mmCIF file of C-alpha atoms and ligand atoms in Angstrom:
data_model
loop_
_atom_site.group_PDB
_atom_site.id
_atom_site.type_symbol
_atom_site.label_atom_id
_atom_site.label_comp_id
_atom_site.label_asym_id
_atom_site.label_seq_id
_atom_site.Cartn_x
_atom_site.Cartn_y
_atom_site.Cartn_z
ATOM 1 C CA MET A 119 10.955 12.794 29.087
ATOM 2 C CA GLU A 120 12.325 14.991 25.950
ATOM 3 C CA THR A 121 15.556 13.441 27.355
ATOM 4 C CA LEU A 122 15.147 10.626 26.687
ATOM 5 C CA LEU A 123 14.315 11.317 22.491
ATOM 6 C CA ARG A 124 16.795 13.633 22.153
ATOM 7 C CA ASP A 125 19.209 10.746 23.459
ATOM 8 C CA ALA A 126 17.895 8.122 21.059
ATOM 9 C CA VAL A 127 18.412 10.224 18.029
ATOM 10 C CA LEU A 128 22.728 9.978 17.830
ATOM 11 C CA PRO A 129 22.741 5.953 18.402
ATOM 12 C CA LEU A 130 19.203 5.419 16.037
ATOM 13 C CA LEU A 131 21.207 7.132 13.172
ATOM 14 C CA ALA A 132 24.775 5.484 13.991
ATOM 15 C CA TRP A 133 22.738 2.296 13.564
ATOM 16 C CA PHE A 134 20.920 3.465 10.395
ATOM 17 C CA ARG A 135 24.288 3.966 8.818
ATOM 18 C CA GLU A 136 25.682 1.223 9.540
ATOM 19 C CA ASN A 137 22.561 -1.319 8.989
ATOM 20 C CA LYS A 138 19.918 0.553 6.672
ATOM 21 C CA ARG A 139 18.788 -2.317 4.255
ATOM 22 C CA ASP A 140 19.808 -1.470 0.053
ATOM 23 C CA LEU A 141 16.491 -0.999 -1.467
ATOM 24 C CA PRO A 142 16.087 0.509 -4.475
ATOM 25 C CA TRP A 143 14.323 4.009 -4.106
ATOM 26 C CA ARG A 144 17.616 4.675 -1.502
ATOM 27 C CA LYS A 145 19.561 5.562 -4.663
ATOM 28 C CA ASN A 146 18.841 8.304 -6.909
ATOM 29 C CA VAL A 147 16.127 10.142 -4.543
ATOM 30 C CA SER A 148 14.197 12.715 -5.899
ATOM 31 C CA PRO A 149 10.668 14.162 -4.967
ATOM 32 C CA TYR A 150 9.083 12.345 -7.631
ATOM 33 C CA THR A 151 10.867 9.230 -6.674
ATOM 34 C CA VAL A 152 9.934 9.202 -3.206
ATOM 35 C CA LEU A 153 6.584 9.838 -3.645
ATOM 36 C CA VAL A 154 7.043 7.403 -6.186
ATOM 37 C CA SER A 155 7.994 4.880 -3.109
ATOM 38 C CA GLU A 156 5.880 5.955 -0.175
ATOM 39 C CA LEU A 157 2.668 5.490 -2.423
ATOM 40 C CA MET A 158 3.307 2.148 -3.464
ATOM 41 C CA LEU A 159 4.662 1.210 0.263
ATOM 42 C CA GLN A 160 1.260 2.353 1.805
ATOM 43 C CA GLN A 161 -0.297 -0.727 2.877
ATOM 44 C CA THR A 162 1.810 -3.395 1.033
ATOM 45 C CA ARG A 163 5.060 -4.983 1.715
ATOM 46 C CA VAL A 164 8.524 -3.733 1.384
ATOM 47 C CA GLU A 165 9.434 -7.137 -0.319
ATOM 48 C CA ALA A 166 6.379 -7.192 -2.606
ATOM 49 C CA VAL A 167 6.615 -2.950 -3.987
ATOM 50 C CA LYS A 168 11.218 -3.990 -4.730
ATOM 51 C CA GLU A 169 10.525 -5.009 -8.083
ATOM 52 C CA ARG A 170 7.925 -2.861 -9.215
ATOM 53 C CA TYR A 171 8.907 0.254 -7.690
ATOM 54 C CA VAL A 172 12.268 -0.485 -10.616
ATOM 55 C CA ALA A 173 9.691 -1.298 -13.269
ATOM 56 C CA PHE A 174 7.691 1.729 -12.646
ATOM 57 C CA LEU A 175 10.401 4.462 -12.900
ATOM 58 C CA SER A 176 11.730 2.744 -16.014
ATOM 59 C CA ARG A 177 9.008 3.147 -17.181
ATOM 60 C CA PHE A 178 8.023 6.471 -15.724
ATOM 61 C CA PRO A 179 11.412 8.111 -14.936
ATOM 62 C CA THR A 180 10.157 11.309 -14.377
ATOM 63 C CA ALA A 181 6.791 13.371 -13.452
ATOM 64 C CA GLU A 182 6.487 14.233 -16.368
ATOM 65 C CA ALA A 183 6.965 11.093 -18.346
ATOM 66 C CA LEU A 184 3.907 9.785 -15.709
ATOM 67 C CA ALA A 185 1.801 12.843 -16.672
ATOM 68 C CA ASP A 186 1.650 12.041 -20.831
ATOM 69 C CA ALA A 187 0.870 8.161 -20.160
ATOM 70 C CA SER A 188 -3.238 7.418 -20.390
ATOM 71 C CA GLU A 189 -5.076 6.084 -17.010
ATOM 72 C CA GLU A 190 -4.770 2.820 -18.787
ATOM 73 C CA GLU A 191 -0.983 2.538 -18.813
ATOM 74 C CA VAL A 192 -0.718 3.491 -15.155
ATOM 75 C CA LEU A 193 -3.105 1.139 -13.052
ATOM 76 C CA LYS A 194 -1.445 -1.342 -15.356
ATOM 77 C CA ALA A 195 2.187 -0.157 -14.649
ATOM 78 C CA TRP A 196 0.578 -0.873 -11.204
ATOM 79 C CA GLU A 197 -1.067 -3.946 -12.206
ATOM 80 C CA GLY A 198 -0.544 -6.611 -8.740
ATOM 81 C CA LEU A 199 0.105 -4.010 -6.421
ATOM 82 C CA GLY A 200 -3.672 -3.508 -5.374
ATOM 83 C CA TYR A 201 -5.257 -0.484 -3.975
ATOM 84 C CA TYR A 202 -5.153 1.048 -7.514
ATOM 85 C CA SER A 203 -6.537 4.569 -6.086
ATOM 86 C CA ARG A 204 -2.444 4.706 -5.057
ATOM 87 C CA ALA A 205 -1.986 5.001 -9.111
ATOM 88 C CA ARG A 206 -4.759 7.474 -10.078
ATOM 89 C CA ASN A 207 -3.715 9.688 -7.229
ATOM 90 C CA LEU A 208 -0.027 9.262 -7.845
ATOM 91 C CA HIS A 209 -0.963 10.396 -11.823
ATOM 92 C CA ARG A 210 -2.940 13.201 -10.653
ATOM 93 C CA ALA A 211 -0.137 14.586 -8.769
ATOM 94 C CA ALA A 212 2.249 13.940 -11.091
ATOM 95 C CA LYS A 213 -0.173 16.062 -13.621
ATOM 96 C CA ILE A 214 0.385 18.781 -10.846
ATOM 97 C CA VAL A 215 3.812 18.347 -10.545
ATOM 98 C CA ALA A 216 4.566 18.394 -14.291
ATOM 99 C CA ARG A 217 2.404 21.625 -14.670
ATOM 100 C CA GLU A 218 3.291 23.198 -11.304
ATOM 101 C CA GLY A 219 6.963 21.583 -10.067
ATOM 102 C CA PHE A 220 7.136 20.002 -6.844
ATOM 103 C CA PRO A 221 6.213 22.115 -4.446
ATOM 104 C CA THR A 222 8.549 22.925 -1.214
ATOM 105 C CA THR A 223 6.723 23.067 1.289
ATOM 106 C CA TRP A 224 4.859 20.661 3.852
ATOM 107 C CA GLU A 225 1.492 22.380 3.231
ATOM 108 C CA GLY A 226 2.540 21.955 -0.419
ATOM 109 C CA VAL A 227 3.323 18.320 -0.930
ATOM 110 C CA ARG A 228 0.245 17.541 1.954
ATOM 111 C CA ALA A 229 -1.870 19.000 -0.632
ATOM 112 C CA LEU A 230 -1.078 16.557 -3.517
ATOM 113 C CA PRO A 231 -3.592 13.636 -4.215
ATOM 114 C CA GLY A 232 -2.927 10.677 -2.343
ATOM 115 C CA VAL A 233 -0.630 12.249 -0.003
ATOM 116 C CA GLY A 234 -1.614 12.109 3.905
ATOM 117 C CA ASP A 235 0.199 13.267 6.482
ATOM 118 C CA TYR A 236 3.054 10.436 6.955
ATOM 119 C CA THR A 237 3.737 10.334 3.470
ATOM 120 C CA ALA A 238 3.585 14.093 3.164
ATOM 121 C CA GLY A 239 6.559 13.753 5.999
ATOM 122 C CA ALA A 240 8.845 11.261 4.526
ATOM 123 C CA ILE A 241 8.831 13.152 1.307
ATOM 124 C CA CYS A 242 9.386 16.297 2.937
ATOM 125 C CA SER A 243 11.983 14.562 5.122
ATOM 126 C CA ILE A 244 13.600 12.417 2.696
ATOM 127 C CA ALA A 245 14.054 14.394 -0.277
ATOM 128 C CA LEU A 246 13.336 18.136 0.501
ATOM 129 C CA GLY A 247 15.442 18.102 3.946
ATOM 130 C CA LEU A 248 12.388 19.236 5.940
ATOM 131 C CA ALA A 249 11.826 18.644 9.945
ATOM 132 C CA ALA A 250 8.824 16.700 9.370
ATOM 133 C CA PRO A 251 8.364 13.752 10.810
ATOM 134 C CA ALA A 252 6.617 10.704 9.121
ATOM 135 C CA VAL A 253 4.395 9.056 12.327
ATOM 136 C CA ASP A 254 2.732 5.310 11.000
ATOM 137 C CA GLY A 255 1.815 2.834 13.476
ATOM 138 C CA ASN A 256 5.573 1.329 13.106
ATOM 139 C CA VAL A 257 7.268 4.457 14.659
ATOM 140 C CA VAL A 258 4.248 4.701 17.346
ATOM 141 C CA ARG A 259 5.261 1.330 18.172
ATOM 142 C CA ILE A 260 9.119 1.871 18.658
ATOM 143 C CA LEU A 261 8.321 5.006 19.843
ATOM 144 C CA THR A 262 5.905 3.351 22.979
ATOM 145 C CA ARG A 263 8.015 0.944 23.639
ATOM 146 C CA LEU A 264 11.090 3.553 24.100
ATOM 147 C CA LEU A 265 9.230 5.672 26.177
ATOM 148 C CA ALA A 266 6.962 2.641 27.992
ATOM 149 C CA ASP A 267 4.174 4.373 26.792
ATOM 150 C CA GLY A 268 0.909 3.320 27.381
ATOM 151 C CA ARG A 269 -1.162 5.230 25.196
ATOM 152 C CA CYS A 270 -3.563 4.079 23.034
ATOM 153 C CA ALA A 271 -1.902 3.526 18.978
ATOM 154 C CA ASP A 272 -4.243 5.705 17.366
ATOM 155 C CA GLU A 273 -4.180 8.742 15.335
ATOM 156 C CA ARG A 274 -3.829 11.031 17.993
ATOM 157 C CA ALA A 275 -1.139 9.498 19.552
ATOM 158 C CA LYS A 276 0.536 9.979 15.833
ATOM 159 C CA ARG A 277 0.254 13.617 16.047
ATOM 160 C CA GLU A 278 1.308 14.158 19.668
ATOM 161 C CA PHE A 279 4.294 11.704 18.711
ATOM 162 C CA SER A 280 5.211 14.181 15.435
ATOM 163 C CA ALA A 281 5.362 17.428 17.148
ATOM 164 C CA ARG A 282 7.579 15.903 19.959
ATOM 165 C CA LEU A 283 9.663 14.320 17.290
ATOM 166 C CA LYS A 284 9.798 17.150 15.485
ATOM 167 C CA GLU A 285 11.350 19.217 18.075
ATOM 168 C CA VAL A 286 14.435 16.322 18.231
ATOM 169 C CA TYR A 287 15.178 16.232 14.388
ATOM 170 C CA PRO A 288 18.733 16.292 13.495
ATOM 171 C CA PRO A 289 19.614 18.304 10.317
ATOM 172 C CA GLU A 290 20.200 14.705 8.656
ATOM 173 C CA THR A 291 16.425 15.412 8.342
ATOM 174 C CA GLY A 292 15.824 11.931 5.656
ATOM 175 C CA ALA A 293 17.657 9.681 7.751
ATOM 176 C CA PHE A 294 16.821 9.895 10.534
ATOM 177 C CA CYS A 295 12.911 9.610 8.736
ATOM 178 C CA GLU A 296 14.338 6.269 7.241
ATOM 179 C CA ALA A 297 16.028 5.436 10.451
ATOM 180 C CA LEU A 298 12.879 5.291 12.741
ATOM 181 C CA MET A 299 10.929 3.246 9.988
ATOM 182 C CA GLU A 300 13.804 1.321 9.311
ATOM 183 C CA LEU A 301 13.989 0.476 13.102
ATOM 184 C CA GLY A 302 10.350 -0.231 13.465
ATOM 185 C CA ALA A 303 10.636 -2.548 10.426
ATOM 186 C CA ILE A 304 14.089 -4.952 10.949
ATOM 187 C CA VAL A 305 14.967 -4.574 14.518
ATOM 188 C CA CYS A 306 11.720 -3.559 16.656
ATOM 189 C CA LEU A 307 9.209 -5.762 15.450
ATOM 190 C CA PRO A 308 5.304 -5.880 16.064
ATOM 191 C CA ASN A 309 3.791 -8.557 17.641
ATOM 192 C CA GLY A 310 5.530 -8.927 20.396
ATOM 193 C CA ALA A 311 8.711 -10.292 18.572
ATOM 194 C CA PRO A 312 11.554 -7.080 19.046
ATOM 195 C CA LEU A 313 14.821 -7.953 18.851
ATOM 196 C CA CYS A 314 16.448 -6.252 21.415
ATOM 197 C CA GLU A 315 19.669 -7.625 21.220
ATOM 198 C CA ALA A 316 19.847 -6.165 17.864
ATOM 199 C CA CYS A 317 18.794 -2.725 19.042
ATOM 200 C CA PRO A 318 20.717 0.988 19.616
ATOM 201 C CA TRP A 319 18.243 2.268 21.937
ATOM 202 C CA ARG A 320 18.374 -1.231 24.476
ATOM 203 C CA GLY A 321 20.520 0.799 26.807
ATOM 204 C CA LEU A 322 18.110 3.302 26.669
ATOM 205 C CA CYS A 323 14.415 1.445 26.369
ATOM 206 C CA ARG A 324 12.263 1.700 29.333
ATOM 207 C CA ALA A 325 10.040 -1.239 27.754
ATOM 208 C CA HIS A 326 13.116 -2.923 27.618
ATOM 209 C CA ALA A 327 14.555 -2.189 30.501
ATOM 210 C CA ALA A 328 11.199 -3.107 32.324
ATOM 211 C CA GLY A 329 11.262 -6.207 30.979
ATOM 212 C CA GLU A 330 7.652 -5.511 29.223
ATOM 213 C CA GLU A 331 8.293 -4.962 25.482
ATOM 214 C CA THR A 332 5.205 -6.750 24.844
ATOM 215 C CA ARG A 333 2.875 -4.640 26.373
ATOM 216 C CA TYR A 334 3.428 -1.640 24.269
ATOM 217 C CA PRO A 335 1.803 -0.096 21.922
ATOM 218 C CA VAL A 336 -1.443 -0.758 23.480
ATOM 219 C CA LEU A 337 -3.760 -1.252 20.352
ATOM 220 C CA ALA A 338 -7.170 0.855 19.527
ATOM 221 C CA GLU A 339 -9.438 -2.032 19.156
ATOM 222 C CA LYS A 340 -9.989 -2.802 15.727
ATOM 223 C CA ARG A 341 -13.247 -2.564 13.453
ATOM 224 C CA ALA A 342 -14.564 -5.611 12.224
ATOM 225 C CA ARG A 343 -14.647 -6.250 8.500
ATOM 226 C CA ARG A 344 -17.554 -6.540 6.677
ATOM 227 C CA ILE A 345 -18.440 -10.064 5.426
ATOM 228 C CA GLU A 346 -19.629 -10.186 1.579
ATOM 229 C CA GLU A 347 -20.606 -13.435 0.006
ATOM 230 C CA VAL A 348 -20.071 -12.311 -3.677
ATOM 231 C CA THR A 349 -20.410 -14.507 -7.269
ATOM 232 C CA VAL A 350 -17.569 -14.039 -9.821
ATOM 233 C CA LEU A 351 -18.552 -15.557 -12.803
ATOM 234 C CA VAL A 352 -15.374 -16.003 -15.429
ATOM 235 C CA LEU A 353 -17.429 -15.879 -18.492
ATOM 236 C CA GLN A 354 -15.725 -17.736 -21.764
ATOM 237 C CA CYS A 355 -17.186 -17.551 -25.080
ATOM 238 C CA GLY A 356 -14.961 -19.140 -27.889
ATOM 239 C CA GLU A 357 -11.338 -16.893 -27.485
ATOM 240 C CA ARG A 358 -13.006 -14.444 -25.373
ATOM 241 C CA TYR A 359 -13.639 -13.527 -21.781
ATOM 242 C CA ALA A 360 -16.479 -10.997 -20.024
ATOM 243 C CA LEU A 361 -15.202 -8.099 -18.157
ATOM 244 C CA VAL A 362 -16.593 -5.546 -16.883
ATOM 245 C CA ARG A 363 -15.715 -2.130 -15.297
ATOM 246 C CA ARG A 364 -16.203 -1.823 -12.323
ATOM 247 C CA GLU A 365 -18.682 0.833 -10.891
ATOM 248 C CA LYS A 366 -18.185 4.340 -9.056
ATOM 249 C CA GLY A 367 -18.778 3.994 -5.328
ATOM 250 C CA GLU A 368 -18.361 0.267 -5.329
ATOM 251 C CA LEU A 369 -14.879 -2.166 -4.304
ATOM 252 C CA LEU A 370 -12.230 -1.682 -6.812
ATOM 253 C CA ALA A 371 -13.945 1.415 -8.829
ATOM 254 C CA GLY A 372 -12.983 2.239 -12.324
ATOM 255 C CA MET A 373 -10.829 -1.378 -12.389
ATOM 256 C CA TYR A 374 -11.690 -3.693 -14.552
ATOM 257 C CA GLY A 375 -12.523 -7.486 -13.275
ATOM 258 C CA PHE A 376 -15.038 -10.530 -13.720
ATOM 259 C CA PRO A 377 -18.167 -9.153 -12.990
ATOM 260 C CA VAL A 378 -19.187 -9.939 -9.729
ATOM 261 C CA PHE A 379 -22.494 -10.452 -8.105
ATOM 262 C CA LYS A 380 -24.121 -11.133 -4.765
ATOM 263 C CA GLU A 381 -27.175 -12.860 -5.574
ATOM 264 C CA THR A 382 -27.688 -14.643 -9.395
ATOM 265 C CA ASP A 383 -28.018 -17.998 -10.151
ATOM 266 C CA PRO A 384 -24.403 -18.787 -12.487
ATOM 267 C CA ALA A 385 -26.382 -21.786 -13.950
ATOM 268 C CA ALA A 386 -28.124 -19.165 -16.188
ATOM 269 C CA TYR A 387 -25.049 -18.341 -18.436
ATOM 270 C CA GLY A 388 -23.932 -21.546 -19.751
ATOM 271 C CA GLU A 389 -22.045 -24.194 -18.776
ATOM 272 C CA ILE A 390 -19.856 -24.577 -15.323
ATOM 273 C CA LEU A 391 -16.939 -25.864 -15.846
ATOM 274 C CA GLU A 392 -15.424 -25.696 -12.445
ATOM 275 C CA VAL A 393 -16.253 -23.863 -9.426
ATOM 276 C CA ARG A 394 -13.659 -22.522 -6.825
ATOM 277 C CA LYS A 395 -13.741 -20.367 -3.723
ATOM 278 C CA ALA A 396 -11.837 -17.825 -2.559
ATOM 279 C CA LYS A 397 -11.202 -15.085 -0.340
ATOM 280 C CA PHE A 398 -10.268 -11.225 -0.541
ATOM 281 C CA LEU A 399 -9.607 -8.699 2.205
ATOM 282 C CA PHE A 400 -9.731 -5.421 1.794
ATOM 283 C CA THR A 401 -9.151 -2.686 4.170
ATOM 284 C CA HIS A 402 -12.978 -2.879 5.805
ATOM 285 C CA VAL A 403 -14.450 -5.816 3.815
ATOM 286 C CA GLU A 404 -13.722 -9.231 3.786
ATOM 287 C CA TRP A 405 -14.785 -10.852 -0.283
ATOM 288 C CA ARG A 406 -16.004 -14.485 0.709
ATOM 289 C CA MET A 407 -15.831 -15.418 -3.202
ATOM 290 C CA THR A 408 -17.650 -18.192 -5.321
ATOM 291 C CA GLY A 409 -15.784 -18.434 -8.279
ATOM 292 C CA TYR A 410 -17.536 -20.198 -11.274
ATOM 293 C CA PHE A 411 -15.680 -20.832 -14.807
ATOM 294 C CA ILE A 412 -18.567 -20.734 -17.064
ATOM 295 C CA ARG A 413 -18.495 -21.480 -21.291
ATOM 296 C CA ALA A 414 -21.414 -19.398 -22.210
ATOM 297 C CA LEU A 415 -22.909 -19.889 -25.678
ATOM 298 C CA ARG A 416 -22.974 -16.260 -27.178
ATOM 299 C CA PRO A 417 -21.416 -13.255 -25.730
ATOM 300 C CA PHE A 418 -23.962 -10.665 -23.723
ATOM 301 C CA GLY A 419 -24.492 -7.191 -25.014
ATOM 302 C CA GLU A 420 -23.148 -5.614 -20.950
ATOM 303 C CA PHE A 421 -19.464 -7.149 -20.716
ATOM 304 C CA LEU A 422 -16.811 -6.511 -22.418
ATOM 305 C CA TRP A 423 -15.381 -9.397 -24.406
ATOM 306 C CA ALA A 424 -11.390 -9.227 -24.436
ATOM 307 C CA THR A 425 -9.141 -11.952 -25.535
ATOM 308 C CA ARG A 426 -6.124 -13.450 -23.257
ATOM 309 C CA GLU A 427 -3.465 -11.112 -24.559
ATOM 310 C CA GLU A 428 -5.756 -8.488 -23.944
ATOM 311 C CA ILE A 429 -5.964 -8.918 -20.849
ATOM 312 C CA GLY A 430 -2.478 -9.375 -20.546
ATOM 313 C CA ALA A 431 -1.267 -6.145 -22.506
ATOM 314 C CA ARG A 432 -4.211 -3.872 -21.590
ATOM 315 C CA TYR A 433 -6.356 -4.356 -18.444
ATOM 316 C CA ALA A 434 -4.644 -4.317 -15.088
ATOM 317 C CA ILE A 435 -7.271 -6.942 -13.064
ATOM 318 C CA PRO A 436 -7.226 -6.414 -9.268
ATOM 319 C CA SER A 437 -5.607 -9.337 -7.453
ATOM 320 C CA ALA A 438 -9.099 -9.846 -5.642
ATOM 321 C CA PHE A 439 -9.586 -11.919 -8.936
ATOM 322 C CA ARG A 440 -6.108 -13.749 -8.562
ATOM 323 C CA PRO A 441 -7.484 -16.918 -7.788
ATOM 324 C CA PHE A 442 -9.654 -16.850 -10.914
ATOM 325 C CA ARG A 443 -6.821 -15.359 -13.071
ATOM 326 C CA ALA A 444 -6.172 -19.172 -13.808
ATOM 327 C CA TRP A 445 -8.906 -20.541 -15.924
ATOM 328 C CA ILE A 446 -7.743 -17.739 -18.550
ATOM 329 C CA LEU A 447 -4.355 -18.077 -18.601
HETATM 330 S S1 LIG B 200 15.591 -1.992 23.089
HETATM 331 FE FE1 LIG B 200 13.851 -3.876 21.891
HETATM 332 S S2 LIG B 200 11.601 -2.760 22.415
HETATM 333 FE FE2 LIG B 200 12.923 -1.219 22.933
HETATM 334 S S3 LIG B 200 13.194 -0.475 20.906
HETATM 335 FE FE3 LIG B 200 13.967 -1.138 21.128
HETATM 336 S S4 LIG B 200 13.551 -3.541 19.661
HETATM 337 FE FE4 LIG B 200 11.896 -2.110 20.733
#
């Protein structure tokens, strides 16, 4: 079995040299830039990250610059990318790196805040020249197809494929790591739509030979999202709008957003101007939101009342609230 994996390395590297996309994080690579791009790319599409990455790096070109920034500045620069705990982790990691230098081992990189096995593998392979596989769902998909491997695509599969890849890692560690990701991103696509004719492995791939590309990977059963019905209030009082900083333990903890309630009577807050329904998917929860745009008669003490300009400049409003932002713009 390992022979097939070994035979797959060189064609993949040759294909990558010719076909890799021109992505901003592939220029001027350093451990810090890979840390930034990998954290941004966790759970976020490449297209959505491209511009934000360039803007973020021009604002914080080094770990020291990021370490010196305030949390609010960092969250503001992260606005729109979602999953804000990544931004906080990146900020904490930058402080460690600014103090102690960038780690040089897998264990050291893995110990940075926000860095899991996959991200540690990517940073070590791409920026440190270490044979450290980065196996995510995309890599499991291409390998289960190459090997016609019917195992369940779960965490255990990631660990096992990681160990097997390590044995065949070539000296071009970064190119190999990125080539695996790239093949999954642009050729061996999910949802039964692999572009086998464009694939450097089409002569090797067992799933392709059997015409069974769509059989793999065998997916682990997904846990259903919990549905929460919530009321979102966009309260306007004169030139100001009500924000709350979300509590620890809540979704979007630490972020500023519009007040959210499980149960409340919107009419008790003022005159209802508009109502809009929207939903937002978190990893394990679905918010079914009913948003009310309300003109309040007076500011209430428990909210932070901010002007439109202050909100635009200072507070990163999470994407979950985007459907209602139009009311304050
Ligand atoms: S030949 Fe097709 S199924 Fe096999 S790895 Fe390539 S794109 Fe995926």
